[in-house]
PDB file of C-alpha atoms in Angstrom:
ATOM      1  CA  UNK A 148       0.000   0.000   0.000  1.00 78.00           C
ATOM      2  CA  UNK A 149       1.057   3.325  -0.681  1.00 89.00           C
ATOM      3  CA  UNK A 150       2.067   5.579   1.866  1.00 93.00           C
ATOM      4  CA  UNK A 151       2.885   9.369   2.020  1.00 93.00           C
ATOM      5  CA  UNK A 152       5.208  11.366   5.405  1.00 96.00           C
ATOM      6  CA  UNK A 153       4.980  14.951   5.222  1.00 96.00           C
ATOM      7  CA  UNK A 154       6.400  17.301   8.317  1.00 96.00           C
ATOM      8  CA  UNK A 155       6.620  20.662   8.579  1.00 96.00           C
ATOM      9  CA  UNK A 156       8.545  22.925  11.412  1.00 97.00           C
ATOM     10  CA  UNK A 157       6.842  25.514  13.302  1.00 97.00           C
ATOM     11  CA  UNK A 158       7.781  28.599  15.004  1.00 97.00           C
ATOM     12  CA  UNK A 159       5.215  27.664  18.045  1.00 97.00           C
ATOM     13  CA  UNK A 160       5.179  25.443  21.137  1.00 97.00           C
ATOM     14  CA  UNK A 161       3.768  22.123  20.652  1.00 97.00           C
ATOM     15  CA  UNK A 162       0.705  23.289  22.908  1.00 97.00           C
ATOM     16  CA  UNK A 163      -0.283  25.930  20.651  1.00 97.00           C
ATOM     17  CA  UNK A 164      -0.262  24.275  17.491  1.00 97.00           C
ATOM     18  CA  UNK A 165      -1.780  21.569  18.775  1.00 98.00           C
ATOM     19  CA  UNK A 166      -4.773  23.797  19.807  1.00 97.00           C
ATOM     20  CA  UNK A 167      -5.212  24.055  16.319  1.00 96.00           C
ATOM     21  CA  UNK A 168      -4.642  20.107  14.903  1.00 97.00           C
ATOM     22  CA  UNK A 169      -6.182  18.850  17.775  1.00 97.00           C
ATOM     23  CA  UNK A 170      -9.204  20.530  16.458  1.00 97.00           C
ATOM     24  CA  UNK A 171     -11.143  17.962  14.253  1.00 97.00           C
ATOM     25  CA  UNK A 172     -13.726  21.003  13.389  1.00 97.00           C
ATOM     26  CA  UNK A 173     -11.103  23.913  12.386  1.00 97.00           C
ATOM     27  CA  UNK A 174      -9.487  21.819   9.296  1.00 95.00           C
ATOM     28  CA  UNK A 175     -10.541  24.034   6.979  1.00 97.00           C
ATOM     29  CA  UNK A 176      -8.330  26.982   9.359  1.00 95.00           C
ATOM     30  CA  UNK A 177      -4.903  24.986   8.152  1.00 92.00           C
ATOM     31  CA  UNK A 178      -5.906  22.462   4.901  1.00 92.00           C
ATOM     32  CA  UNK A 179      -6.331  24.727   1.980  1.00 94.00           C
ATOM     33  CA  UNK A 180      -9.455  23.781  -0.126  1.00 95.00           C
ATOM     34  CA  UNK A 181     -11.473  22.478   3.020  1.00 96.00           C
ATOM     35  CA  UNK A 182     -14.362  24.666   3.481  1.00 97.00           C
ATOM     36  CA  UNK A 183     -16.388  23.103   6.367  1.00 97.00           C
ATOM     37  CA  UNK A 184     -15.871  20.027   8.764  1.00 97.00           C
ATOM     38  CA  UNK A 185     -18.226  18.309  10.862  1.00 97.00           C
ATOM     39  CA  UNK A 186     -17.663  15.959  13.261  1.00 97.00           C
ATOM     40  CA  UNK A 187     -20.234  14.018  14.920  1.00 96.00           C
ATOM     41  CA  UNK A 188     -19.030  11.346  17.833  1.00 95.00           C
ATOM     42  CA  UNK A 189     -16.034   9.193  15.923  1.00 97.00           C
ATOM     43  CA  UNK A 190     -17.039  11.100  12.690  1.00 97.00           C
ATOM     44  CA  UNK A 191     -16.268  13.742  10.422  1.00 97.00           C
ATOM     45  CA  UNK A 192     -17.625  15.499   7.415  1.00 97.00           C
ATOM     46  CA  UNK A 193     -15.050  17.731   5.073  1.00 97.00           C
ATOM     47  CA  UNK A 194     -16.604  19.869   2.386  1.00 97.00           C
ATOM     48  CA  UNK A 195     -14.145  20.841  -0.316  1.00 95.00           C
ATOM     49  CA  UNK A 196     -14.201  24.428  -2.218  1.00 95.00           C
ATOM     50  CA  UNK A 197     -15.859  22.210  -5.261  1.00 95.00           C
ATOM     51  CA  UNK A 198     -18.543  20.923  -3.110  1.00 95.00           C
ATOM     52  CA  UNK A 199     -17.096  17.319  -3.005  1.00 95.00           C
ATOM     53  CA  UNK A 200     -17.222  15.235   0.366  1.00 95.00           C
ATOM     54  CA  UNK A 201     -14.282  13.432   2.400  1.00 95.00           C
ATOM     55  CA  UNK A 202     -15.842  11.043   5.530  1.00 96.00           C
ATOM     56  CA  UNK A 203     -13.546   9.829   8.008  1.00 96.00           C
ATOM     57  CA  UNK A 204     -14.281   7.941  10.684  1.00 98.00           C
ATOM     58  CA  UNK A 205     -11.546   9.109  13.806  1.00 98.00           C
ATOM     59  CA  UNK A 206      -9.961   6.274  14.992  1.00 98.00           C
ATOM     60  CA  UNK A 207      -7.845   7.242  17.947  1.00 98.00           C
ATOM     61  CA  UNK A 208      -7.229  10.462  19.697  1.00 98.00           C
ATOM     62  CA  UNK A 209      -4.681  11.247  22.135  1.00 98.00           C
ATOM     63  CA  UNK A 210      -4.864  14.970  23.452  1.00 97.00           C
ATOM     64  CA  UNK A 211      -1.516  13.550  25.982  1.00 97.00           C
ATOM     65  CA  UNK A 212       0.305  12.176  22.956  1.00 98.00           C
ATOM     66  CA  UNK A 213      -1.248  15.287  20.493  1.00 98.00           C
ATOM     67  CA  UNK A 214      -1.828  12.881  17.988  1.00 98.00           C
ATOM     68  CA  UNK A 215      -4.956  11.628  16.221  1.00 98.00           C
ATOM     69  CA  UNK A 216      -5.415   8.553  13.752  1.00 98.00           C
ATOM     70  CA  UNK A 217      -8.739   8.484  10.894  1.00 97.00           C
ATOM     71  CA  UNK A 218      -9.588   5.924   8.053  1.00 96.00           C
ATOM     72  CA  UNK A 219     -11.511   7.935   5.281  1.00 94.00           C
ATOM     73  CA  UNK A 220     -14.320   6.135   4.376  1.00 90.00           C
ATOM     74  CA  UNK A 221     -15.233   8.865   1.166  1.00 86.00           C
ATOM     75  CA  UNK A 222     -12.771  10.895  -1.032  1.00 87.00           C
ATOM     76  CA  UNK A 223     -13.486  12.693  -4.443  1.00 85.00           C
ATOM     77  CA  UNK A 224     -10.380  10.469  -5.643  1.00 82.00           C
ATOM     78  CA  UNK A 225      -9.741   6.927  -7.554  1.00 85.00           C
ATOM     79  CA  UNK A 226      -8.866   5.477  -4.061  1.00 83.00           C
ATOM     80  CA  UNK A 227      -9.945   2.387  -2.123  1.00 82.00           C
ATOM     81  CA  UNK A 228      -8.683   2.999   1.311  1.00 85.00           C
ATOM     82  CA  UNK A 229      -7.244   5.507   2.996  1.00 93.00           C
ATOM     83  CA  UNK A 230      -5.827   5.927   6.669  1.00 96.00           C
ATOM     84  CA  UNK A 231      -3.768   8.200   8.359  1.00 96.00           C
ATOM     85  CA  UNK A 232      -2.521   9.641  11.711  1.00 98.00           C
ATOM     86  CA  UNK A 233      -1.675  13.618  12.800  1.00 97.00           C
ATOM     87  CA  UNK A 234       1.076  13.898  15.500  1.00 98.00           C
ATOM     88  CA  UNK A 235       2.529  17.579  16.755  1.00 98.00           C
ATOM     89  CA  UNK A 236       5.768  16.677  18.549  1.00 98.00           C
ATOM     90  CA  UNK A 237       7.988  19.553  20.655  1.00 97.00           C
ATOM     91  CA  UNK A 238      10.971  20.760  19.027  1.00 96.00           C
ATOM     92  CA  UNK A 239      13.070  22.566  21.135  1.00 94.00           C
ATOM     93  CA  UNK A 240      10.814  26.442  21.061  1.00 94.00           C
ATOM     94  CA  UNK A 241       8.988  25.518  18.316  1.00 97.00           C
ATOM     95  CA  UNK A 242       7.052  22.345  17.074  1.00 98.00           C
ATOM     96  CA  UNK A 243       7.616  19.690  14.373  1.00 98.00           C
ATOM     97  CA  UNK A 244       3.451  18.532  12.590  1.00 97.00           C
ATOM     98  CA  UNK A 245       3.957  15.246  11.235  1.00 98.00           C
ATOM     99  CA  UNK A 246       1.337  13.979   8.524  1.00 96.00           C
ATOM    100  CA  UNK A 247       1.474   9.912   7.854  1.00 97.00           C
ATOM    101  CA  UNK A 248      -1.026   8.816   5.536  1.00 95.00           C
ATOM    102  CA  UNK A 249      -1.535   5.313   3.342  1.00 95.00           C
ATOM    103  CA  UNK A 250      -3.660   4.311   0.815  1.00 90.00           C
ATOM    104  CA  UNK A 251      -4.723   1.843  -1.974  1.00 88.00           C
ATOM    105  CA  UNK A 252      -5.344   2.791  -5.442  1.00 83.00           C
TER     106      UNK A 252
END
């Protein structure tokens, strides 16, 4: 299967920018072409800028550990499967948001 690792380094404690990941409603504040997200118990709705829909279903969440794991059950793409996990780690003043995703095409 597939699999993607994208990180990025930020210039803010791993409590702030976790406020913001940690979020499962304010995607659309940091994912560019996410308009709205709802999340209902274990789920959540996406609505992309063309109207499309992405369902997840969240399948761990760890406010001590600032991570959070989802399978996507619909995506406007020619995918199968799709899984992934969202982890903010300290490093040193700043933070370090790692994205791990997989999927079958």
């Amino acid at each position: 299967m597939p699999a993607l690792r994208n990180e990025i380094r930020i210039e803010s404690g791993a409590d702030e920018v976790w406020q913001l990941v940690g979020d499962l409603a304010a995607t659309p504040e940091w994912i560019p072409g996410i308009l709205e997200a709802k999340v209902d118990g274990e789920n959540r709705v996406c609505r992309t800028a063309d109207g499309q829909e992405i369902r997840e279903r969240i399948t761990g969440y760890s406010e001590s550990d600032r991570t959070w794991s989802y399978e996507q059950d619909l995506v406007p793409l020619p995918i199968k499967r799709s899984r992934g996990t969202m982890r903010v780690v300290a490093n040193g003043t700043g933070s370090l948001v790692e994205w791990e995703a997989e999927f079958e095409a």
